[in-house]
Coordinates of C-alpha atoms in Angstrom, one line a residue:
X16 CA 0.0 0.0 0.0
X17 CA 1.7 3.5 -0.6
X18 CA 1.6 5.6 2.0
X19 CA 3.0 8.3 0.5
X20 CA 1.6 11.6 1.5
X21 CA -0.2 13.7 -0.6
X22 CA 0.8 17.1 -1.5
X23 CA -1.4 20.0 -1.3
X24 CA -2.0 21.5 -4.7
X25 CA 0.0 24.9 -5.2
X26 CA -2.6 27.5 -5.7
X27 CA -3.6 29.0 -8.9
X28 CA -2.2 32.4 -9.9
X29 CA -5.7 33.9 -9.1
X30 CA -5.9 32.7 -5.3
X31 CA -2.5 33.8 -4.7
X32 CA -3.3 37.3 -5.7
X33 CA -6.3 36.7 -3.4
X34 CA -4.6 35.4 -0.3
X35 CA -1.9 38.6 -0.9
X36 CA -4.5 41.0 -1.4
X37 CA -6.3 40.2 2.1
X38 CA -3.0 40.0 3.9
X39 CA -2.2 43.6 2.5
X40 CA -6.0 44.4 3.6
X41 CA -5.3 43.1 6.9
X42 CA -2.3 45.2 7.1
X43 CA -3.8 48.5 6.1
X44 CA -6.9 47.7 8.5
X45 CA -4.1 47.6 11.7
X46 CA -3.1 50.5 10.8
X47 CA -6.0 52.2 10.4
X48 CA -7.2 51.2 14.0
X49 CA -3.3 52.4 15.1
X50 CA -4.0 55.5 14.0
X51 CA -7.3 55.6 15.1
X52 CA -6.1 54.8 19.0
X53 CA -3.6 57.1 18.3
X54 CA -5.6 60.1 17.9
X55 CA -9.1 59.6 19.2
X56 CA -11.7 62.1 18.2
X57 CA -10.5 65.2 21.8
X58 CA -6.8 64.7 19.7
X59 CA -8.4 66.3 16.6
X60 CA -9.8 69.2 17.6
X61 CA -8.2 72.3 16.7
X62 CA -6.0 73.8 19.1
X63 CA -8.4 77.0 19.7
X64 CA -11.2 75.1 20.6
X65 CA -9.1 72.7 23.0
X66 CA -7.6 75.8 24.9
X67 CA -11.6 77.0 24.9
X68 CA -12.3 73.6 27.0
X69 CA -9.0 74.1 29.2
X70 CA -10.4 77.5 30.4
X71 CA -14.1 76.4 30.9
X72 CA -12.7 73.6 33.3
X73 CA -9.8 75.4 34.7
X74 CA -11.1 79.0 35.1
X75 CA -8.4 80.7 35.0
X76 CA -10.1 84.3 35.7
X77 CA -11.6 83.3 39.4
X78 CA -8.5 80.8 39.9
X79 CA -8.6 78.8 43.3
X80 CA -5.9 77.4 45.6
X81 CA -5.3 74.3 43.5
X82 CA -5.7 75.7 40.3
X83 CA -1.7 75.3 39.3
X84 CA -2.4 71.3 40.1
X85 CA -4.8 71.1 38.2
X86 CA -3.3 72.5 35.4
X87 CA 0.0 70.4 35.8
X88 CA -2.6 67.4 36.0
X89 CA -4.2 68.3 32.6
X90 CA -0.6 68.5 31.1
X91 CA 0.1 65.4 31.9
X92 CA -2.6 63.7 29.7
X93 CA -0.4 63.9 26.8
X94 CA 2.2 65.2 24.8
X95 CA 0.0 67.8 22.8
X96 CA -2.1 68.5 25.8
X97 CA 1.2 69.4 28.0
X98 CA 2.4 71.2 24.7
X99 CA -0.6 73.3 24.3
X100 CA -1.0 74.3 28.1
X101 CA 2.7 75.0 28.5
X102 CA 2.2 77.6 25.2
X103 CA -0.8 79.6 26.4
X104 CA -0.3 82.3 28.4
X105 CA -3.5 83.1 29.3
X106 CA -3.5 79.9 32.0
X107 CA -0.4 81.0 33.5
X108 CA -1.7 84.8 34.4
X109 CA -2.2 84.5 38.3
X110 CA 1.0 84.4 40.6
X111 CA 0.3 83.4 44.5
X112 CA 2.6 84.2 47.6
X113 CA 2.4 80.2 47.8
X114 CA 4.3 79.7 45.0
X115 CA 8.0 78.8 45.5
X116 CA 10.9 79.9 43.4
X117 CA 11.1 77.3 40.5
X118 CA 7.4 77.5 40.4
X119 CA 7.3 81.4 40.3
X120 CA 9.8 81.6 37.4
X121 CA 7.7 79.0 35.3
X122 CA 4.4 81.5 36.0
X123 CA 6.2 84.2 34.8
X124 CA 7.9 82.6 32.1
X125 CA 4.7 80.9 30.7
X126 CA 2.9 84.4 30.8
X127 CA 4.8 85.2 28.4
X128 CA 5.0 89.2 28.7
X129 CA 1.0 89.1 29.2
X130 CA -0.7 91.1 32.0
X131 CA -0.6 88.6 35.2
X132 CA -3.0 89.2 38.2
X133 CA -0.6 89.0 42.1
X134 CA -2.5 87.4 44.5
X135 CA -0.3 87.7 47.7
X136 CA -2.4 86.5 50.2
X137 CA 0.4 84.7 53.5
X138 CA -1.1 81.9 55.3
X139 CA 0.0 81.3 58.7
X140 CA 1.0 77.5 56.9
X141 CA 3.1 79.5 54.9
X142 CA 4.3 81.4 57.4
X143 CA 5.9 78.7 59.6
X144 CA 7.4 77.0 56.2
X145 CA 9.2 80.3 55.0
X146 CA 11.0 83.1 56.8
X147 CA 10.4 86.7 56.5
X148 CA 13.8 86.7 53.7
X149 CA 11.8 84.7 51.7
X150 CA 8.6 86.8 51.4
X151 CA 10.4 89.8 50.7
X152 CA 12.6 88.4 47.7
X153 CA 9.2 87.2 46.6
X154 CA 7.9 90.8 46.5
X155 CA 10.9 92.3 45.2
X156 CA 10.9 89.5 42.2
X157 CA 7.2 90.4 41.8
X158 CA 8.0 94.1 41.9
X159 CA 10.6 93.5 38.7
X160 CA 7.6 92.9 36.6
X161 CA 5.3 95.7 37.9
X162 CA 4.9 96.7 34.6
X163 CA 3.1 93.7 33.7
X164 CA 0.6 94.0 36.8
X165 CA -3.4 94.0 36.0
X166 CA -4.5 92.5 39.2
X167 CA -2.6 93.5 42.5
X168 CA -4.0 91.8 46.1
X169 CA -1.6 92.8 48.7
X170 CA -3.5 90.7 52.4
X171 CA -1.8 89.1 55.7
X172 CA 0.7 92.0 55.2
X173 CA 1.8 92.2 59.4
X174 CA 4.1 88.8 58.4
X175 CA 6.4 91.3 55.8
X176 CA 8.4 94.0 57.0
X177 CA 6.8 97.9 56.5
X178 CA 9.4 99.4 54.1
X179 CA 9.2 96.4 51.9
X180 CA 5.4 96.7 51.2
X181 CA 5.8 100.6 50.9
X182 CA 8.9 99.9 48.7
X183 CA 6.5 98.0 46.2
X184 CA 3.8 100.1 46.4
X185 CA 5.8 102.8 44.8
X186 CA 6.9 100.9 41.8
X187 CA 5.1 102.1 38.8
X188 CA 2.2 100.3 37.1
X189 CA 1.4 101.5 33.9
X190 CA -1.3 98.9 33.6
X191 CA -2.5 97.9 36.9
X192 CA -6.8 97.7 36.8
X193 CA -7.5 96.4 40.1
X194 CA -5.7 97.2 43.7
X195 CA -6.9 95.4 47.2
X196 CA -4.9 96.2 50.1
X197 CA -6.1 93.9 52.9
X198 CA -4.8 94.7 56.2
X199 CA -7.8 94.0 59.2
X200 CA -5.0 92.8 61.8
X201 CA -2.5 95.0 62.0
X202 CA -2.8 98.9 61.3
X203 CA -0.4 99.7 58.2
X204 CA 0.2 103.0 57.9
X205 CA 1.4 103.9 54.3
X206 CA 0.2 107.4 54.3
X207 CA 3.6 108.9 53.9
X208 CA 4.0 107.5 50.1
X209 CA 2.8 108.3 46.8
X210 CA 1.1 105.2 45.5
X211 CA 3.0 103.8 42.3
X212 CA 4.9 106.9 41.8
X213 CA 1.7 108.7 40.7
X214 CA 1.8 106.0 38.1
X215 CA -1.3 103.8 37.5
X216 CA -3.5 105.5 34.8
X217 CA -5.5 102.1 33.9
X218 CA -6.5 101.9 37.6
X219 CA -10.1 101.6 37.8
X220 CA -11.2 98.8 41.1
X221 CA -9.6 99.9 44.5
X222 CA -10.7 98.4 47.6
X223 CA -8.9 99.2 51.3
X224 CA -9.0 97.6 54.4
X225 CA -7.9 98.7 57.5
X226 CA -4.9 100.4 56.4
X227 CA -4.0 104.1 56.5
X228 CA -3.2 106.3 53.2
X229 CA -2.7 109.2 51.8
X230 CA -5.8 109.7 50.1
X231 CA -5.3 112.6 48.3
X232 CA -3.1 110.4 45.4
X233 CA -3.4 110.5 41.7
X234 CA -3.8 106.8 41.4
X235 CA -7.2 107.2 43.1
X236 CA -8.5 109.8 40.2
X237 CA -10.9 108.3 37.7
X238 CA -12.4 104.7 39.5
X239 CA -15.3 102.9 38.3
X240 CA -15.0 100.6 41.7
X241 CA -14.2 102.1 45.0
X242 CA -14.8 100.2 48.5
X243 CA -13.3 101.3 51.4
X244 CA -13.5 99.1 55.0
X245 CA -12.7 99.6 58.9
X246 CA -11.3 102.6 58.2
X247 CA -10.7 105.5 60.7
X248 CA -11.2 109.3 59.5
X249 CA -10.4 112.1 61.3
X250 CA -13.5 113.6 58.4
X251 CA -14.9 112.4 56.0
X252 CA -13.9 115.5 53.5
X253 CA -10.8 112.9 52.2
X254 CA -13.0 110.2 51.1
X255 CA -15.5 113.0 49.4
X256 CA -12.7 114.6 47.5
X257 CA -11.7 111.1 46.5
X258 CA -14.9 110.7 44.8
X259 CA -15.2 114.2 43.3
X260 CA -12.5 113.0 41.3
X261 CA -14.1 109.3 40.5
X262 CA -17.3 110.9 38.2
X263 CA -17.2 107.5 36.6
X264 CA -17.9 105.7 39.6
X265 CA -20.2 102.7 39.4
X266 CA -20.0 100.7 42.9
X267 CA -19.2 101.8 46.0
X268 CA -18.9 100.4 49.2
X269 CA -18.3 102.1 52.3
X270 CA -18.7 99.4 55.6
X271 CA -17.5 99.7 59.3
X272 CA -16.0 103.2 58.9
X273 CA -15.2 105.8 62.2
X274 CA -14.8 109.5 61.8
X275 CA -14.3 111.5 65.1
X276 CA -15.5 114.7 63.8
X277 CA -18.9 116.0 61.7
X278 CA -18.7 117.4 58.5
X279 CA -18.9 121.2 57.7
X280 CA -22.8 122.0 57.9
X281 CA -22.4 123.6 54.7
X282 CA -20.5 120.7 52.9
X283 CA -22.1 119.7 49.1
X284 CA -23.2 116.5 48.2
X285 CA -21.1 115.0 46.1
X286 CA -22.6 113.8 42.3
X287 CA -22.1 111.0 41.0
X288 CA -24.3 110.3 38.0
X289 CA -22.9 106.8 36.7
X290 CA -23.7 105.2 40.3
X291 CA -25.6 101.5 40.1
X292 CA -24.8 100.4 43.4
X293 CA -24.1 101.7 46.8
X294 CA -23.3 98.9 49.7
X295 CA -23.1 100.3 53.5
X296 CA -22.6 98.8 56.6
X297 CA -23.1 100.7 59.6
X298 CA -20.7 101.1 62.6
X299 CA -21.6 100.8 66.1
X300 CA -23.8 103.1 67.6
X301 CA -21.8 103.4 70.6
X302 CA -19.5 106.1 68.4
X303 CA -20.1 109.5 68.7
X304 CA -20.2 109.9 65.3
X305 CA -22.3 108.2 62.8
X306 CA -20.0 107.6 60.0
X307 CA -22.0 105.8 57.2
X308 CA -24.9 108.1 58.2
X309 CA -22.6 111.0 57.9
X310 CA -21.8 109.6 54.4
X311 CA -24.8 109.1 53.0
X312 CA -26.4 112.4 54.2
X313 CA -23.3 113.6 51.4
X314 CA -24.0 111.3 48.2
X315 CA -26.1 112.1 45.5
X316 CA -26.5 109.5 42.7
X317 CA -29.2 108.1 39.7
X318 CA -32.5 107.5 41.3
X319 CA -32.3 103.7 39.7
X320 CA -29.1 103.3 42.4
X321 CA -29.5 100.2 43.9
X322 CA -28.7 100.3 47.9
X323 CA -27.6 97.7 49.8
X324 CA -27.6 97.9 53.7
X325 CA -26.2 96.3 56.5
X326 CA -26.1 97.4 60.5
X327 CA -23.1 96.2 62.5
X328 CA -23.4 93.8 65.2
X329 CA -24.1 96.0 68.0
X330 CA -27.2 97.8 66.3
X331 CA -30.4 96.3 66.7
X332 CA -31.3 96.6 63.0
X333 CA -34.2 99.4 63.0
X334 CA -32.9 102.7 62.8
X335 CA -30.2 102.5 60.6
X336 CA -31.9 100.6 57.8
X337 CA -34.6 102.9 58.0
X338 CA -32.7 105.6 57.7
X339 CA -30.6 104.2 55.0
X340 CA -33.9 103.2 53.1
X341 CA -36.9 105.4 54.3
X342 CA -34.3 108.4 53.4
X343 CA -31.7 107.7 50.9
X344 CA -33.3 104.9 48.8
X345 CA -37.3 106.0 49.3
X346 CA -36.9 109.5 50.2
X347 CA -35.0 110.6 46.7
X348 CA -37.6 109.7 44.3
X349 CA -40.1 111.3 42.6
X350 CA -43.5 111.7 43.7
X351 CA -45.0 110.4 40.1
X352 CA -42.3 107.2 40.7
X353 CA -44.0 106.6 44.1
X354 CA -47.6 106.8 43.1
X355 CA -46.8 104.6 39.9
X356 CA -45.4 101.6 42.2
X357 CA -47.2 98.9 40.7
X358 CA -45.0 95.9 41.2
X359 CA -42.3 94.1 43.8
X360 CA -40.0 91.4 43.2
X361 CA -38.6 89.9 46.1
X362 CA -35.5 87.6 46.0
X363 CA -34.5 85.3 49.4
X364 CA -31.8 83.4 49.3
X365 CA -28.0 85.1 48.9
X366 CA -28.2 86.2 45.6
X367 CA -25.4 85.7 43.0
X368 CA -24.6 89.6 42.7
X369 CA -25.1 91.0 45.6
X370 CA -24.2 88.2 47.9
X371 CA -27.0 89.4 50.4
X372 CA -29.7 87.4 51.7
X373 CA -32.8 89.6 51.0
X374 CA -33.2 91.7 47.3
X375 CA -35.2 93.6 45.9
X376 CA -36.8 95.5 43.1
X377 CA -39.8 98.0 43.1
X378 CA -41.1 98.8 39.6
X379 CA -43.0 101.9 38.5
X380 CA -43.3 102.1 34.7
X381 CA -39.9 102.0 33.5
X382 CA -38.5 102.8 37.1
X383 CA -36.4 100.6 39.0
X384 CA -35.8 101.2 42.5
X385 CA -33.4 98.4 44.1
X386 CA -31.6 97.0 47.7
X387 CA -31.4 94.5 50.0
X388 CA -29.7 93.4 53.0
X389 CA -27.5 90.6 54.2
X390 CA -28.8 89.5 57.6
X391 CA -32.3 87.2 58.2
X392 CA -32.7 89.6 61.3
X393 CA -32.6 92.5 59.0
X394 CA -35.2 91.0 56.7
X395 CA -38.3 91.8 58.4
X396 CA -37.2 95.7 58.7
X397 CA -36.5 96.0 55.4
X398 CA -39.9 94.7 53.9
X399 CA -41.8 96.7 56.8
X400 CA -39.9 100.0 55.0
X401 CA -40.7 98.2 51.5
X402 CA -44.4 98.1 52.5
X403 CA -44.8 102.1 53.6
X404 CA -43.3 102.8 50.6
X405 CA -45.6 101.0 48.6
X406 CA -48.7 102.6 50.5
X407 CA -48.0 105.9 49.1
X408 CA -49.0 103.9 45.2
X409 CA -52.4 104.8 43.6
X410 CA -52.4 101.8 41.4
X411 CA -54.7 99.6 42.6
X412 CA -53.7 96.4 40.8
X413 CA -49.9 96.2 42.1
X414 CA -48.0 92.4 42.2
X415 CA -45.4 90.8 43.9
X416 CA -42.8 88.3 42.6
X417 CA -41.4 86.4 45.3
X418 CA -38.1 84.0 44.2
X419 CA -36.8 82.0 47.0
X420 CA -33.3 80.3 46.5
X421 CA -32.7 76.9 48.8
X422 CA -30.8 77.9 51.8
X423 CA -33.6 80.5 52.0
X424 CA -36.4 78.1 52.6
X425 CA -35.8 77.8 56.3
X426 CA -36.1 81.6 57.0
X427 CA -39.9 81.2 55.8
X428 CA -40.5 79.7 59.3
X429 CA -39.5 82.8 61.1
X430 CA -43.0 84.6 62.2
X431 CA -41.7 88.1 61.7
X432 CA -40.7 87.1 58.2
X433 CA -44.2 86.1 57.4
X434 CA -46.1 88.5 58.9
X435 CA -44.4 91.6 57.0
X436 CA -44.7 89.3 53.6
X437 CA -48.8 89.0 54.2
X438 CA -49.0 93.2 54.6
X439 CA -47.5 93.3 51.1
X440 CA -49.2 93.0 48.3
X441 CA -50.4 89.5 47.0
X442 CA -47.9 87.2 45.7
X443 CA -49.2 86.4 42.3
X444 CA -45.8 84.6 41.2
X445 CA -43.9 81.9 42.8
X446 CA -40.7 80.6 41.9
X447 CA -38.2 77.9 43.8
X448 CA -35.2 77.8 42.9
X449 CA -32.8 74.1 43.5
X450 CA -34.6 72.3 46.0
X451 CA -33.4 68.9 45.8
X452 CA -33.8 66.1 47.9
X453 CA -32.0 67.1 50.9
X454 CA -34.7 69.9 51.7
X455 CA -37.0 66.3 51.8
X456 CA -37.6 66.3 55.3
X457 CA -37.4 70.5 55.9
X458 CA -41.5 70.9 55.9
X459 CA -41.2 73.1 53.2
X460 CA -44.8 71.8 51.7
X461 CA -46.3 73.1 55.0
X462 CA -45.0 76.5 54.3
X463 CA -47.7 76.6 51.3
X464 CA -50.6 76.4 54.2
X465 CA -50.2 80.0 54.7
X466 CA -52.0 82.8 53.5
X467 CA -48.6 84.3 52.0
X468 CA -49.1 82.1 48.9
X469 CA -52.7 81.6 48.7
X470 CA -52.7 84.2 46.0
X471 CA -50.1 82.3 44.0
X472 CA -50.9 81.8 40.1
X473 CA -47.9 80.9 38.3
X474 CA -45.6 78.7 40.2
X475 CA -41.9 78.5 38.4
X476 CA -39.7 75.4 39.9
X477 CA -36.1 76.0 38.7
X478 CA -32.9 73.4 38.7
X479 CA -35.5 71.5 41.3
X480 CA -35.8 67.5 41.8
X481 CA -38.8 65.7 40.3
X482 CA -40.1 63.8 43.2
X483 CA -39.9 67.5 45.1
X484 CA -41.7 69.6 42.5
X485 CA -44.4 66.8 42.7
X486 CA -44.5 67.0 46.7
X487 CA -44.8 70.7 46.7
X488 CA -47.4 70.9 44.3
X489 CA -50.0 68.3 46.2
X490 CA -49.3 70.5 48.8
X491 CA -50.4 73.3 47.5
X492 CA -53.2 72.1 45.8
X493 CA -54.5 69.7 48.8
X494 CA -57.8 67.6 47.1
X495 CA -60.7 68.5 48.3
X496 CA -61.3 67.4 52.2
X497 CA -58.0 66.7 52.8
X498 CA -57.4 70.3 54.0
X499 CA -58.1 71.3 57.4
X500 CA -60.7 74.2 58.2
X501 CA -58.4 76.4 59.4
X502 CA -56.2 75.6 56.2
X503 CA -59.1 75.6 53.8
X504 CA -59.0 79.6 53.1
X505 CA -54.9 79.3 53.5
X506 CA -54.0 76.9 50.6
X507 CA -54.1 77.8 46.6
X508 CA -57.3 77.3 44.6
X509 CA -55.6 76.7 41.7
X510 CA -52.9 77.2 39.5
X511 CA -53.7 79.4 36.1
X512 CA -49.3 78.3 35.0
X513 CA -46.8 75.8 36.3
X514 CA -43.2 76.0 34.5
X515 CA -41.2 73.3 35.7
X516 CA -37.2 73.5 34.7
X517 CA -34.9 70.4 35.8
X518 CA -31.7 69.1 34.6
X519 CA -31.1 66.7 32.1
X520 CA -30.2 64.1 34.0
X521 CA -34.2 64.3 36.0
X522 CA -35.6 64.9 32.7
X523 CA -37.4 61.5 32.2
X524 CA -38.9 61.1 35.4
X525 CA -39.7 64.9 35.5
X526 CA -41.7 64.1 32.0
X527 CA -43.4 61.5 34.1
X528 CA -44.3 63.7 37.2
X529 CA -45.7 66.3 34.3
X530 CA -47.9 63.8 32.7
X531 CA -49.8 63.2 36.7
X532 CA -49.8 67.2 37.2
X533 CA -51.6 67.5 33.5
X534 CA -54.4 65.6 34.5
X535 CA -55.0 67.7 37.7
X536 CA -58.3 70.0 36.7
X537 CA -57.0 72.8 39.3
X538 CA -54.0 73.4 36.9
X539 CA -54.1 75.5 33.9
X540 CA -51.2 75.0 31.6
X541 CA -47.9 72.7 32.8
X542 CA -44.8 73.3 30.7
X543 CA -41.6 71.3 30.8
X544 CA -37.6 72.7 30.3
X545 CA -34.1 71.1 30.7
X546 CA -32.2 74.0 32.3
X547 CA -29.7 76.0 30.7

């Protein structure tokens, strides 16, 4: 028997070309997925557009302790990532006491000759690491690029010695915008020095704290921002000449001042027409002298000025604000603006802006007239002076807008609160803005049992969870009988408008929660958003 093997035929000329053509497809399709790992679709995108992203996550205008980590740790994604960061100035504008030598040259390297903002702000950490040499070669290298300064933040200045803070305050800085000098523990007295060598002509934001100039300097001419803190005057005429040369000035702050001696009785006002905010806080009434009293008795800006008031600790919150108020805010408008009043909004909750916990805006045709105040104590003052104010109106139809932020919800429970909100006029619009499931158990669907939002007929829910909007809204709404008598003339008859906004991520369940709310008869119209 042969048992010879037998050999595989060789193949044709056409399967050859075959078998090579799929191992060159092969080939070319492992290389195709190479590249395609090797630059994924965030490799592609044009440089512009990446550094776009870089700032949106970094923020390199309101920069935070860590934001230098966080920009080493986006460099170290890849070799064009660290490329790009490492060539764009505008994330390396921001130089911090904390930053040590190595570190300081690469900011200033990687800036590139652009306008940086100095944020020297010691912390007692940083104390104990470094010694007093090493803060003041810090300032002087700082002070060899004064030129380039946009942003200057001089605070926890005891730690450096005198004459090497007044030394770099007289350097010149042709382009410096914005100047805080923060001193509230130790009082530094630089009034014997021109600031910056008469030298700062870009030099519009100045804020001072607790620290002693000479305020009749040429870097203080021509501010849009002035704010001035725990100061101690001898007379206010410094701080009025300062503004007489600031007829630009938008916001202005003026908190915790002394003065030991009144004003000339004949003394103007002084004019400033671009005003659009004026922030006070009153000193203690145990001074002879009531300074921010004193200082608003001597300013004179738009009617539409908004004014935001604040009474220090020791007062007991009633004369000042309505003073400040009843006076300056209510007491400089027109007699056609009063009568016109025809509408409030009311915003509780620390507002964005402002920062305070109680805003406001009265509305009279196309008049505005607009303040607040900081302090929940405060609150109930301040809508007791909004509500005489608004008795002087002739309009007989006249709304409210009440807007009540989160952290705001608990002050609802405070009687005094309440009882000035029911002597205004109706609330006719409600809206809540990001309760979320953490204000579950805060009773806040019991607050809708009182007469304050009876009136209600469009209720807005913004940035607010599902499973809350729906709580809030059978609260408000109780079916019939399941009210008590003495809540039956307290709760909402019905809704004429419910706008509900919610993030994408609630979206679905939110559309779910809609489709009950539709069906309820007491309800007029029930629109759905996915907030911006």
């Amino acid at each position: 028997m042969d048992m010879t093997q037998e050999k595989t035929p060789e193949p044709s000329g056409l399967s050859q070309d075959m078998t090579n053509e799929d191992q060159r497809g092969s080939i070319v399709s492992i290389n195709q997925l190479r590249r395609s790992n090797g630059a994924p679709p965030v490799h592609q995108l044009p440089t512009k557009l990446l550094l776009h992203i870089f700032q949106n996550v970094l923020h390199p205008q309101q920069p935070g302790p860590n934001y230098y980590h966080n920009v080493c740790t986006l460099s170290e994604v890849c070799i064009r990532w660290c490329f790009v960061i490492q060539n764009s100035p505008q994330l390396w504008k921001t130089v911090w006491a904390d930053l040590k030598e190595e570190g300081l040259r690469k900011v200033l390297q990687r800036s590139s000759g652009h306008l940086i903002n100095v944020e020297f702000s010691i912390s007692p950490m940083g104390i104990e690491q470094d010694s007093e040499e090493y803060w003041e070669a810090l300032l002087r290298t700082l002070g060899s690029v004064s030129e380039r300064w946009c942003t200057l933040v001089l605070n926890g200045l005891e730690y450096v010695c005198e004459d090497s803070i007044k030394d770099i305050l007289q350097l010149p800085a042709a382009n410096l915008e914005r100047l805080v000098l923060d001193d509230d523990c130790v009082e530094l007295d630089i009034s014997d020095i021109e600031l910056f060598g008469g030298n700062s002509p870009k030099l519009k934001d100045l804020r001072v704290v607790g620290i002693e100039c000479k305020w009749s300097q040429t870097a203080f001419k021509g501010l849009e921002n002035l704010s001035l803190s725990w100061l101690i005057f001898t007379s206010l005429k410094p701080v009025l000449n300062i503004l007489r040369d600031c007829p630009q000035l938008q916001k202005l702050e003026f908190c915790d001042c002394d003065v030991s001696n009144d004003l000339p009785a004949r003394t103007l006002p002084v004019s400033l027409p671009h005003l659009q905010v004026l922030q006070v806080i009153f000193n203690d009434d145990s001074q002879q002298t009531n300074a921010t009293g004193q200082f608003l008795d001597h300013i004179s800006a738009p009617l539409h000025c908004a004014l935001y008031a604040c009474p220090f600790d020791g007062w007991d919150g009633v004369d000042p604000l309505s003073a400040a108020f009843g006076k300056w805010l209510f007491g400089r408008q027109t007699h056609a603006i009063l009568e016109g009043l025809d509408g409030l909004e009311l915003r509780l909750g620390h507002h964005q802006s402002s920062g305070y916990l109680l805003d406001f805006d009265l509305f009279s045709g196309s008049s505005t007239i607009s303040g607040g105040v900081r302090w929940t104590l405060e609150a109930p003052q301040a809508l007791a002076c909004i509500g005489r104010v608004l008795q002087r109106s002739r309009k007989s139809d006249t709304f409210a807008t009440l807007k009540i932020c989160a952290e705001a919800v608990k002050h609802l429970k405070r009687a005094e609160l309440v009882s000035q909100l029911n002597r205004l006029p109706p609330i006719t619009r409600l809206e809540l803005l990001a309760l979320h499931k953490t204000f579950q158990d805060t009773g806040i669907e019991g607050l809708f049992r009182c007469f304050v939002f009876s009136k209600v007929e469009r209720l807005v829910f913004q940035r607010t969870a599902p499973d809350i909007v729906m709580k809030i809204v059978r609260a408000a709404l109780p079916e019939h009988g399941a009210e008590t008598n003495s809540a039956a003339g307290n709760t909402m008859k019905c809704l004429d408008y419910l706008e509900i906004h919610v993030e994408g991520h609630d979206f679905d369940q939110a559309e779910k929660v809609v489709e009950v709310l539709r069906d309820n008869p007491r309800i007029g119209k029930v629109d759905l958003y996915v907030a911006l």
